[in-house]
């Protein structure tokens, strides 16, 4: 598909982390432009299988084109939160799974998708083509709901000021443009914050995108489902781009590595759960100098890897 530009992050480290066997079965739950997948597919023999998923129809079109030369690739348009039910026949059989979370450069750069605070477009932000848009949330959510979204998904210190400004503005207009929302957010912030290096609307846009796509619930359901699909010794590689999703992945991996399901407030473990995974890398893998220079998106990327026991 023309115009689908996306440079895969932490590519070599991910390929190594997946520990690819040429006759193995692999899952890429966020295929995007198939940057990672095309390299995984090229390492498989005719006995290997690569299953690719994405919820975005544009990503599915781009990946289908890019992977058309490989006969052992299955491409499925689906949310990875449903991976276990969609791929029930593979339960306990997958040798490696990858989630490269968040949005692709294509989604960010395509103004009409509404993800960008600096490109004029309809305030959409849906990765798939169904469900509520960011404009629906911005124009209908209560003050309290907006504050929760901005605080929880954007870690926005000025959530109340921004929510208040949105509520006042929408009494006179329907807010449905990215740049207009960006202006409203900026005007709600103290001047010193507006002058900071990072864009003042960055956190609001991240928060709305996460809410529109129900990303945190999709992640927690997807993590459990994909872990069940893994075979013994199967690797799970996850690339995150912000602290909220990285924390969720870190906690999920820790839970699988200790096996304990006791509530965090219990002083000692009473559940008797056994470890189900081991860490492949003790610390998250981050981009080296060269990649940081070549690809801005890699600056916030963190790769965590576990192996199922
Ligand atoms: C960072 S991009 C992946 C890029 C890809 N690894 C590559 O190298 O081209 C993330 C992709 O995940 C997809 N995505 C995000 N959340 C998803 C979910 N819950 N289910 C399925 N796809 C999802 C997005 O639509 C996007 O195409």
Coordinates of N, CA and C in Angstrom, one line a residue, residues 12-251:
X12 N 16.4 -5.9 15.4 CA 17.3 -7.0 15.6 C 17.1 -7.6 17.0
X13 N 16.9 -6.8 18.0 CA 16.8 -7.3 19.4 C 15.5 -8.1 19.5
X14 N 14.5 -7.7 18.7 CA 13.2 -8.5 18.8 C 13.4 -9.8 18.1
X15 N 14.1 -9.8 17.0 CA 14.3 -11.1 16.2 C 15.1 -12.1 17.1
X16 N 16.1 -11.5 17.8 CA 16.9 -12.4 18.7 C 16.1 -12.8 19.8
X17 N 15.3 -11.9 20.4 CA 14.4 -12.3 21.5 C 13.4 -13.4 21.2
X18 N 12.9 -13.4 20.0 CA 11.9 -14.4 19.6 C 12.6 -15.8 19.5
X19 N 13.9 -15.8 19.3 CA 14.7 -17.1 19.2 C 14.0 -18.0 18.2
X20 N 14.0 -17.4 16.9 CA 13.2 -18.0 15.9 C 13.8 -19.4 15.4
X21 N 12.9 -20.4 15.3 CA 13.2 -21.7 14.7 C 12.6 -21.7 13.4
X22 N 13.3 -22.2 12.4 CA 12.7 -22.1 11.0 C 11.4 -22.8 10.8
X23 N 11.1 -23.9 11.7 CA 9.9 -24.6 11.5 C 8.9 -24.3 12.6
X24 N 9.1 -23.1 13.3 CA 8.3 -22.8 14.4 C 7.0 -22.0 14.0
X25 N 6.1 -21.8 15.0 CA 4.9 -21.0 14.8 C 5.0 -19.7 15.5
X26 N 4.8 -18.6 14.8 CA 5.0 -17.3 15.5 C 3.8 -16.4 15.3
X27 N 3.5 -15.5 16.2 CA 2.4 -14.6 16.1 C 2.9 -13.2 16.3
X28 N 2.5 -12.3 15.3 CA 2.7 -10.9 15.4 C 1.3 -10.3 15.6
X29 N 1.1 -9.9 16.8 CA -0.3 -9.4 17.2 C -0.6 -8.0 16.7
X30 N 0.5 -7.3 16.3 CA 0.4 -5.8 15.8 C 1.2 -5.7 14.6
X31 N 0.7 -6.3 13.5 CA 1.6 -6.4 12.3 C 1.9 -5.0 11.6
X32 N 1.0 -4.1 11.7 CA 1.2 -2.7 11.1 C 1.7 -2.9 9.7
X33 N 2.8 -2.2 9.4 CA 3.4 -2.3 8.0 C 4.2 -3.5 7.7
X34 N 4.2 -4.5 8.7 CA 4.9 -5.8 8.5 C 6.5 -5.6 8.6
X35 N 6.9 -4.5 9.2 CA 8.4 -4.3 9.4 C 9.0 -5.5 10.1
X36 N 8.5 -5.8 11.3 CA 9.0 -7.0 12.0 C 8.6 -8.3 11.3
X37 N 7.4 -8.4 10.9 CA 6.9 -9.6 10.3 C 7.6 -10.1 9.1
X38 N 8.0 -9.1 8.2 CA 8.7 -9.5 7.0 C 10.0 -10.2 7.3
X39 N 10.7 -9.7 8.4 CA 11.9 -10.3 8.8 C 11.7 -11.6 9.5
X40 N 10.6 -11.8 10.2 CA 10.3 -13.1 10.9 C 10.0 -14.1 9.8
X41 N 9.2 -13.7 8.8 CA 8.8 -14.6 7.7 C 10.0 -15.1 6.9
X42 N 11.0 -14.1 6.7 CA 12.1 -14.5 5.9 C 13.0 -15.5 6.6
X43 N 12.8 -15.7 7.9 CA 13.6 -16.7 8.7 C 12.9 -18.1 8.8
X44 N 11.7 -18.1 8.3 CA 11.0 -19.4 8.4 C 11.2 -20.3 7.2
X45 N 11.2 -21.6 7.4 CA 11.2 -22.5 6.2 C 9.7 -22.8 5.8
X46 N 9.5 -23.6 4.8 CA 8.1 -23.9 4.4 C 7.3 -24.6 5.5
X47 N 8.0 -25.1 6.5 CA 7.3 -25.8 7.6 C 7.0 -24.8 8.8
X48 N 7.5 -23.6 8.7 CA 7.2 -22.6 9.7 C 5.9 -21.9 9.4
X49 N 5.3 -21.2 10.4 CA 4.1 -20.4 10.2 C 4.2 -19.1 10.9
X50 N 3.7 -18.0 10.2 CA 3.6 -16.7 10.9 C 2.2 -16.3 10.8
X51 N 1.6 -16.0 12.0 CA 0.3 -15.5 12.0 C 0.3 -14.0 12.3
X52 N -0.3 -13.1 11.5 CA -0.2 -11.7 11.7 C -1.6 -11.2 12.0
X53 N -1.7 -10.2 12.9 CA -3.0 -9.6 13.3 C -2.8 -8.1 13.3
X54 N -3.9 -7.5 13.0 CA -4.0 -6.0 13.3 C -5.5 -5.7 13.2
X55 N -5.9 -4.7 14.0 CA -7.3 -4.3 13.9 C -7.5 -3.2 12.9
X56 N -6.5 -2.6 12.3 CA -6.6 -1.5 11.4 C -6.6 -2.1 9.9
X57 N -7.7 -1.8 9.2 CA -7.8 -2.3 7.9 C -6.7 -1.8 7.0
X58 N -6.2 -0.6 7.2 CA -5.1 -0.1 6.3 C -3.8 -0.9 6.6
X59 N -3.6 -1.2 7.9 CA -2.4 -2.0 8.2 C -2.5 -3.4 7.6
X60 N -3.7 -4.0 7.6 CA -3.9 -5.3 7.0 C -3.6 -5.3 5.5
X61 N -4.1 -4.2 4.8 CA -3.8 -4.1 3.4 C -2.3 -4.0 3.1
X62 N -1.7 -3.1 3.9 CA -0.2 -2.9 3.7 C 0.6 -4.2 4.0
X63 N 0.2 -4.9 5.1 CA 0.9 -6.1 5.5 C 0.7 -7.2 4.4
X64 N -0.5 -7.3 3.9 CA -0.9 -8.3 2.9 C 0.0 -8.1 1.7
X65 N 0.1 -6.9 1.3 CA 1.0 -6.6 0.1 C 2.5 -7.0 0.4
X66 N 2.9 -6.5 1.5 CA 4.4 -6.7 1.9 C 4.7 -8.1 2.1
X67 N 3.7 -8.9 2.5 CA 4.0 -10.3 2.9 C 3.5 -11.3 1.8
X68 N 3.1 -10.7 0.6 CA 2.5 -11.6 -0.4 C 3.4 -12.7 -0.9
X69 N 4.7 -12.4 -0.8 CA 5.7 -13.4 -1.4 C 5.8 -14.6 -0.5
X70 N 5.3 -14.5 0.8 CA 5.5 -15.7 1.7 C 4.2 -16.5 1.7
X71 N 4.4 -17.8 1.5 CA 3.2 -18.7 1.4 C 2.8 -19.1 2.8
X72 N 3.7 -19.0 3.8 CA 3.3 -19.6 5.1 C 2.9 -18.5 6.1
X73 N 2.3 -17.4 5.6 CA 1.9 -16.3 6.5 C 0.3 -16.3 6.5
X74 N -0.3 -16.2 7.6 CA -1.7 -16.0 7.7 C -2.0 -14.6 8.3
X75 N -2.8 -13.9 7.6 CA -3.1 -12.5 8.0 C -4.5 -12.4 8.5
X76 N -4.7 -11.9 9.7 CA -6.1 -11.9 10.2 C -6.4 -10.5 10.8
X77 N -7.5 -9.9 10.3 CA -7.9 -8.6 10.9 C -8.7 -8.9 12.2
X78 N -8.0 -8.5 13.3 CA -8.6 -8.8 14.6 C -7.9 -8.0 15.6
X79 N -8.6 -7.7 16.7 CA -8.0 -7.1 17.9 C -7.2 -8.2 18.6
X80 N -6.0 -7.9 19.0 CA -5.2 -9.0 19.7 C -5.9 -9.4 21.0
X81 N -6.8 -8.6 21.6 CA -7.5 -9.0 22.8 C -8.2 -10.3 22.6
X82 N -8.6 -10.6 21.3 CA -9.4 -11.8 21.0 C -8.5 -12.9 20.5
X83 N -7.2 -12.8 20.6 CA -6.2 -13.8 20.0 C -6.6 -15.2 20.5
X84 N -6.9 -15.4 21.7 CA -7.1 -16.8 22.2 C -8.3 -17.4 21.5
X85 N -9.4 -16.7 21.4 CA -10.6 -17.3 20.7 C -10.4 -17.4 19.2
X86 N -9.7 -16.4 18.6 CA -9.5 -16.4 17.2 C -8.6 -17.6 16.8
X87 N -7.6 -17.8 17.6 CA -6.6 -18.8 17.3 C -6.6 -20.0 18.2
X88 N -7.9 -20.4 18.6 CA -8.0 -21.5 19.6 C -7.3 -22.7 19.2
X89 N -7.2 -23.0 17.9 CA -6.5 -24.3 17.5 C -5.0 -24.3 17.8
X90 N -4.5 -23.0 18.1 CA -3.0 -23.0 18.4 C -2.7 -22.9 19.9
X91 N -3.7 -23.2 20.7 CA -3.4 -23.0 22.2 C -2.3 -24.0 22.6
X92 N -1.3 -23.4 23.3 CA -0.1 -24.2 23.7 C 0.9 -24.5 22.6
X93 N 0.7 -23.9 21.4 CA 1.6 -24.3 20.3 C 2.4 -23.2 19.7
X94 N 2.3 -22.0 20.1 CA 3.0 -20.9 19.5 C 4.4 -20.7 20.1
X95 N 5.4 -20.7 19.3 CA 6.8 -20.6 19.8 C 7.3 -19.2 20.1
X96 N 6.6 -18.2 19.6 CA 7.0 -16.9 19.9 C 5.9 -15.9 19.5
X97 N 5.7 -14.9 20.3 CA 4.7 -13.9 20.0 C 5.3 -12.5 20.2
X98 N 4.8 -11.5 19.4 CA 5.3 -10.2 19.5 C 4.1 -9.2 19.5
X99 N 4.2 -8.2 20.5 CA 3.3 -7.1 20.4 C 4.2 -5.8 20.4
X100 N 4.0 -5.1 19.3 CA 4.7 -3.8 19.2 C 3.6 -2.7 19.3
X101 N 3.4 -2.3 20.6 CA 2.1 -1.6 20.9 C 2.0 -0.2 20.3
X102 N 0.8 0.4 20.5 CA 0.6 1.8 20.1 C 0.3 2.0 18.6
X103 N 0.5 3.2 18.1 CA 0.2 3.5 16.8 C 1.4 3.4 15.9
X104 N 1.1 3.2 14.6 CA 2.2 3.2 13.6 C 2.5 4.6 13.1
X105 N 3.7 4.8 12.5 CA 4.0 6.2 11.9 C 2.9 6.5 10.9
X106 N 2.5 5.5 10.1 CA 1.4 5.7 9.1 C 0.2 6.3 9.7
X107 N -0.3 5.7 10.8 CA -1.5 6.2 11.5 C -1.3 7.6 12.0
X108 N -0.1 7.9 12.6 CA 0.2 9.2 13.1 C 0.3 10.2 12.0
X109 N 0.9 9.9 10.9 CA 1.2 10.8 9.9 C 0.0 11.1 8.9
X110 N -1.0 10.2 9.0 CA -2.2 10.3 8.1 C -3.2 11.2 8.8
X111 N -3.2 12.5 8.3 CA -3.9 13.6 9.1 C -5.4 13.2 9.3
X112 N -6.0 12.6 8.3 CA -7.4 12.3 8.5 C -7.8 11.2 9.5
X113 N -6.7 10.5 10.0 CA -7.0 9.5 11.0 C -7.1 10.2 12.4
X114 N -6.7 11.4 12.5 CA -6.9 12.2 13.7 C -6.0 12.0 14.9
X115 N -4.9 11.3 14.7 CA -4.0 11.0 15.8 C -3.0 12.1 16.2
X116 N -2.8 13.0 15.2 CA -1.8 14.0 15.3 C -2.3 15.4 15.9
X117 N -1.6 15.9 16.9 CA -2.0 17.2 17.4 C -1.5 18.3 16.5
X118 N -0.7 18.0 15.5 CA -0.2 19.2 14.7 C -0.7 19.1 13.3
X119 N -1.3 18.0 12.9 CA -1.8 18.0 11.5 C -3.4 18.1 11.6
X120 N -3.9 19.0 10.7 CA -5.4 19.2 10.8 C -6.1 18.0 10.3
X121 N -7.1 17.5 11.1 CA -7.8 16.4 10.7 C -9.0 16.2 11.6
X122 N -10.0 15.3 11.2 CA -11.1 15.1 12.0 C -10.7 14.3 13.3
X123 N -11.2 14.7 14.4 CA -10.8 14.1 15.7 C -11.3 12.7 15.8
X124 N -10.7 11.7 15.1 CA -11.2 10.4 15.0 C -10.4 9.5 16.0
X125 N -9.1 9.1 15.7 CA -8.2 8.3 16.5 C -8.6 6.9 16.7
X126 N -9.5 6.4 15.9 CA -9.8 4.9 16.0 C -8.8 4.2 15.1
X127 N -8.3 3.1 15.7 CA -7.4 2.2 15.0 C -8.2 1.3 14.0
X128 N -9.4 0.9 14.5 CA -10.3 0.2 13.6 C -11.3 1.2 13.0
X129 N -12.3 0.7 12.2 CA -13.2 1.6 11.6 C -14.6 1.6 12.3
X130 N -14.6 1.1 13.6 CA -15.9 1.1 14.3 C -15.6 1.7 15.7
X131 N -16.7 2.0 16.4 CA -16.7 2.4 17.8 C -16.7 4.0 17.9
X132 N -16.6 4.5 19.1 CA -16.7 5.9 19.3 C -15.3 6.6 18.9
X133 N -15.5 7.8 18.5 CA -14.3 8.6 18.1 C -13.8 9.5 19.2
X134 N -12.7 10.1 19.0 CA -12.2 11.0 20.0 C -13.2 12.2 20.1
X135 N -13.7 12.6 19.0 CA -14.7 13.7 19.0 C -15.9 13.4 19.9
X136 N -16.4 12.1 19.8 CA -17.5 11.7 20.6 C -17.2 11.9 22.1
X137 N -16.0 11.5 22.5 CA -15.6 11.6 23.9 C -15.5 13.1 24.3
X138 N -14.7 13.8 23.5 CA -14.5 15.2 23.8 C -15.8 16.0 24.0
X139 N -16.8 15.7 23.1 CA -18.0 16.5 23.1 C -19.1 16.0 24.0
X140 N -18.9 14.7 24.6 CA -20.0 14.2 25.4 C -19.6 13.8 26.8
X141 N -18.4 13.5 27.0 CA -18.0 13.0 28.4 C -18.2 14.1 29.4
X142 N -18.4 13.7 30.6 CA -18.6 14.7 31.7 C -17.2 15.2 32.1
X143 N -17.3 16.2 32.9 CA -16.0 16.8 33.5 C -15.2 15.7 34.2
X144 N -15.9 14.9 35.0 CA -15.2 13.9 35.8 C -14.6 12.8 34.9
X145 N -15.4 12.4 33.9 CA -14.9 11.4 33.0 C -13.6 11.9 32.2
X146 N -13.7 13.1 31.8 CA -12.5 13.7 31.1 C -11.3 13.7 32.0
X147 N -11.5 14.1 33.2 CA -10.4 14.2 34.2 C -9.8 12.8 34.4
X148 N -10.6 11.8 34.5 CA -10.1 10.4 34.7 C -9.3 10.0 33.5
X149 N -9.8 10.2 32.3 CA -9.1 9.8 31.1 C -7.7 10.5 31.0
X150 N -7.8 11.8 31.3 CA -6.5 12.6 31.1 C -5.5 12.2 32.2
X151 N -6.0 11.9 33.4 CA -5.0 11.6 34.5 C -4.5 10.2 34.3
X152 N -5.4 9.2 34.1 CA -5.0 7.8 34.0 C -4.3 7.4 32.8
X153 N -4.7 8.0 31.6 CA -4.1 7.5 30.4 C -3.0 8.5 29.9
X154 N -3.0 9.7 30.4 CA -2.0 10.7 30.0 C -1.1 11.2 31.1
X155 N -1.4 10.8 32.3 CA -0.7 11.3 33.5 C -0.5 12.8 33.4
X156 N -1.6 13.4 33.0 CA -1.7 14.9 32.8 C -1.9 15.6 34.1
X157 N -1.0 16.4 34.5 CA -1.1 17.1 35.8 C -2.2 18.2 35.7
X158 N -2.4 18.7 34.5 CA -3.4 19.8 34.4 C -4.8 19.3 33.9
X159 N -5.1 18.0 34.3 CA -6.3 17.4 33.7 C -7.6 18.2 34.0
X160 N -7.7 18.7 35.2 CA -8.9 19.5 35.6 C -9.0 20.8 34.8
X161 N -7.9 21.5 34.6 CA -7.9 22.7 33.8 C -8.3 22.4 32.4
X162 N -7.7 21.4 31.8 CA -8.0 21.0 30.4 C -9.5 20.6 30.3
X163 N -10.0 19.8 31.2 CA -11.4 19.3 31.1 C -12.3 20.5 31.2
X164 N -12.0 21.4 32.1 CA -12.8 22.6 32.3 C -12.9 23.4 31.0
X165 N -11.7 23.6 30.4 CA -11.7 24.4 29.2 C -12.5 23.7 28.0
X166 N -12.4 22.4 28.0 CA -13.1 21.6 26.9 C -14.6 21.8 27.2
X167 N -15.1 21.7 28.4 CA -16.5 21.8 28.7 C -17.0 23.2 28.4
X168 N -16.2 24.2 28.7 CA -16.7 25.6 28.4 C -16.7 25.8 26.9
X169 N -15.7 25.3 26.2 CA -15.6 25.6 24.7 C -16.8 24.9 24.0
X170 N -17.1 23.7 24.5 CA -18.1 22.9 23.7 C -19.5 23.4 23.9
X171 N -19.7 24.4 24.8 CA -21.0 25.0 25.0 C -21.3 25.9 23.7
X172 N -20.3 26.3 23.0 CA -20.5 27.1 21.8 C -20.1 26.4 20.5
X173 N -19.4 25.3 20.6 CA -19.0 24.7 19.3 C -18.9 23.2 19.5
X174 N -19.0 22.4 18.4 CA -18.7 21.0 18.4 C -17.3 20.8 18.1
X175 N -16.5 20.3 19.0 CA -15.0 20.3 18.8 C -14.7 19.0 18.0
X176 N -14.4 19.2 16.7 CA -14.1 18.0 15.9 C -12.8 18.1 15.1
X177 N -12.0 19.0 15.4 CA -10.7 19.1 14.7 C -9.5 18.9 15.6
X178 N -8.5 18.2 15.1 CA -7.3 17.9 15.9 C -6.6 19.2 16.3
X179 N -6.5 20.1 15.4 CA -5.7 21.4 15.7 C -6.5 22.3 16.6
X180 N -7.9 22.2 16.5 CA -8.7 23.0 17.4 C -8.6 22.5 18.8
X181 N -8.6 21.2 19.0 CA -8.4 20.6 20.3 C -7.1 21.0 20.9
X182 N -6.1 20.9 20.0 CA -4.7 21.2 20.4 C -4.7 22.7 21.0
X183 N -5.4 23.6 20.3 CA -5.4 25.0 20.7 C -6.1 25.1 22.1
X184 N -7.2 24.4 22.2 CA -8.0 24.5 23.5 C -7.1 24.0 24.6
X185 N -6.4 22.9 24.4 CA -5.6 22.3 25.5 C -4.5 23.3 25.8
X186 N -3.8 23.8 24.8 CA -2.7 24.7 25.0 C -3.2 25.9 25.8
X187 N -4.4 26.4 25.5 CA -4.8 27.7 26.2 C -5.2 27.4 27.6
X188 N -5.4 26.1 28.0 CA -5.8 25.8 29.4 C -4.6 25.7 30.3
X189 N -3.4 25.6 29.7 CA -2.2 25.4 30.5 C -1.5 26.7 30.9
X190 N -0.8 26.7 32.0 CA 0.0 27.8 32.4 C 1.0 28.2 31.4
X191 N 1.3 29.5 31.2 CA 2.3 29.8 30.1 C 3.6 29.1 30.2
X192 N 4.1 28.9 31.4 CA 5.5 28.2 31.5 C 5.4 26.8 31.0
X193 N 4.3 26.1 31.1 CA 4.1 24.7 30.6 C 4.0 24.8 29.1
X194 N 3.3 25.8 28.6 CA 3.2 25.9 27.1 C 4.5 26.1 26.4
X195 N 5.4 26.7 27.2 CA 6.7 27.0 26.5 C 7.7 25.8 26.6
X196 N 7.3 24.7 27.3 CA 8.2 23.6 27.4 C 8.5 22.9 26.0
X197 N 9.5 22.1 26.0 CA 10.0 21.6 24.7 C 8.9 20.6 24.1
X198 N 8.3 19.8 24.9 CA 7.3 18.9 24.4 C 6.0 19.6 24.1
X199 N 5.3 19.1 23.1 CA 4.0 19.8 22.7 C 3.0 19.7 23.9
X200 N 2.4 20.9 24.2 CA 1.5 20.9 25.3 C 0.3 19.9 25.2
X201 N -0.1 19.6 24.0 CA -1.3 18.7 23.8 C -0.9 17.2 23.8
X202 N 0.4 16.9 23.9 CA 0.8 15.5 23.7 C 0.1 14.5 24.6
X203 N 0.1 14.9 25.9 CA -0.5 13.9 26.9 C -2.0 13.8 26.7
X204 N -2.7 14.9 26.3 CA -4.1 14.8 26.1 C -4.4 13.9 24.9
X205 N -3.6 14.0 23.8 CA -3.8 13.2 22.6 C -3.5 11.7 23.0
X206 N -2.5 11.5 23.7 CA -2.2 10.1 24.1 C -3.4 9.5 24.9
X207 N -3.9 10.3 25.9 CA -4.9 9.8 26.7 C -6.2 9.5 25.9
X208 N -6.5 10.4 25.0 CA -7.8 10.2 24.2 C -7.6 8.9 23.3
X209 N -6.5 8.8 22.8 CA -6.2 7.6 21.9 C -6.4 6.3 22.6
X210 N -5.8 6.3 23.9 CA -5.9 5.1 24.7 C -7.4 4.8 25.0
X211 N -8.1 5.9 25.4 CA -9.5 5.7 25.7 C -10.4 5.3 24.5
X212 N -10.2 5.9 23.4 CA -10.9 5.6 22.2 C -10.8 4.1 21.8
X213 N -9.6 3.6 21.9 CA -9.3 2.3 21.4 C -9.3 1.2 22.6
X214 N -9.7 1.7 23.8 CA -9.8 0.8 25.0 C -8.5 0.0 25.1
X215 N -7.4 0.8 24.9 CA -6.1 0.1 24.8 C -5.6 -0.7 26.1
X216 N -5.9 -0.2 27.2 CA -5.4 -0.8 28.4 C -6.2 -2.1 28.7
X217 N -7.5 -2.1 28.4 CA -8.3 -3.4 28.6 C -7.9 -4.4 27.5
X218 N -7.7 -3.9 26.3 CA -7.3 -4.8 25.2 C -5.9 -5.4 25.6
X219 N -5.0 -4.6 26.2 CA -3.7 -5.1 26.5 C -3.8 -6.2 27.6
X220 N -4.6 -6.0 28.7 CA -4.6 -7.0 29.7 C -5.3 -8.3 29.3
X221 N -6.3 -8.1 28.4 CA -7.0 -9.4 27.9 C -6.0 -10.1 26.9
X222 N -5.4 -9.3 26.1 CA -4.5 -9.8 25.1 C -3.3 -10.5 25.7
X223 N -2.7 -10.0 26.8 CA -1.6 -10.6 27.4 C -1.9 -12.0 27.9
X224 N -3.1 -12.1 28.6 CA -3.5 -13.4 29.2 C -3.7 -14.4 28.0
X225 N -4.4 -13.9 27.0 CA -4.8 -14.8 25.9 C -3.6 -15.3 25.2
X226 N -2.7 -14.4 24.8 CA -1.5 -14.8 24.0 C -0.6 -15.7 24.9
X227 N -0.5 -15.4 26.2 CA 0.4 -16.2 27.0 C -0.1 -17.7 27.0
X228 N -1.5 -17.8 27.0 CA -2.0 -19.2 26.9 C -1.7 -19.9 25.6
X229 N -1.6 -19.1 24.5 CA -1.3 -19.7 23.2 C 0.1 -20.2 23.1
X230 N 1.0 -19.6 24.0 CA 2.4 -20.0 23.9 C 2.7 -21.5 24.3
X231 N 3.6 -22.1 23.6 CA 4.1 -23.4 23.9 C 5.1 -23.3 25.0
X232 N 5.5 -24.4 25.7 CA 6.6 -24.4 26.6 C 7.8 -23.9 25.9
X233 N 8.6 -23.1 26.5 CA 9.8 -22.4 25.9 C 9.4 -21.3 24.9
X234 N 8.1 -21.0 24.7 CA 7.7 -20.0 23.8 C 8.1 -18.6 24.4
X235 N 8.5 -17.7 23.5 CA 9.0 -16.4 23.9 C 7.8 -15.4 23.7
X236 N 7.8 -14.4 24.6 CA 6.8 -13.3 24.5 C 7.6 -12.0 24.5
X237 N 7.6 -11.3 23.4 CA 8.3 -10.0 23.3 C 7.3 -8.9 23.2
X238 N 7.5 -7.9 24.0 CA 6.5 -6.8 24.0 C 7.3 -5.4 24.0
X239 N 7.0 -4.6 23.0 CA 7.6 -3.3 22.9 C 6.5 -2.3 23.3
X240 N 6.9 -1.4 24.3 CA 6.0 -0.4 24.7 C 6.6 1.0 24.4
X241 N 5.7 2.0 24.5 CA 6.1 3.4 24.1 C 5.8 4.4 25.2
X242 N 5.1 4.0 26.2 CA 4.9 5.0 27.3 C 4.8 4.2 28.6
X243 N 5.0 4.9 29.7 CA 5.1 4.3 31.0 C 3.8 3.5 31.5
X244 N 2.7 4.0 31.0 CA 1.4 3.3 31.4 C 1.4 1.9 30.9
X245 N 1.7 1.7 29.6 CA 1.6 0.4 29.1 C 2.8 -0.4 29.5
X246 N 4.0 0.2 29.7 CA 5.2 -0.5 30.1 C 4.9 -1.1 31.6
X247 N 4.3 -0.3 32.4 CA 4.0 -0.8 33.8 C 3.1 -2.0 33.7
X248 N 2.1 -2.0 32.9 CA 1.1 -3.1 32.8 C 1.9 -4.3 32.3
X249 N 2.8 -4.2 31.3 CA 3.5 -5.4 30.8 C 4.5 -5.9 31.9
X250 N 5.1 -5.0 32.6 CA 6.1 -5.3 33.7 C 5.4 -6.1 34.8
X251 N 4.2 -5.6 35.1 CA 3.4 -6.3 36.2 C 2.9 -7.7 35.8

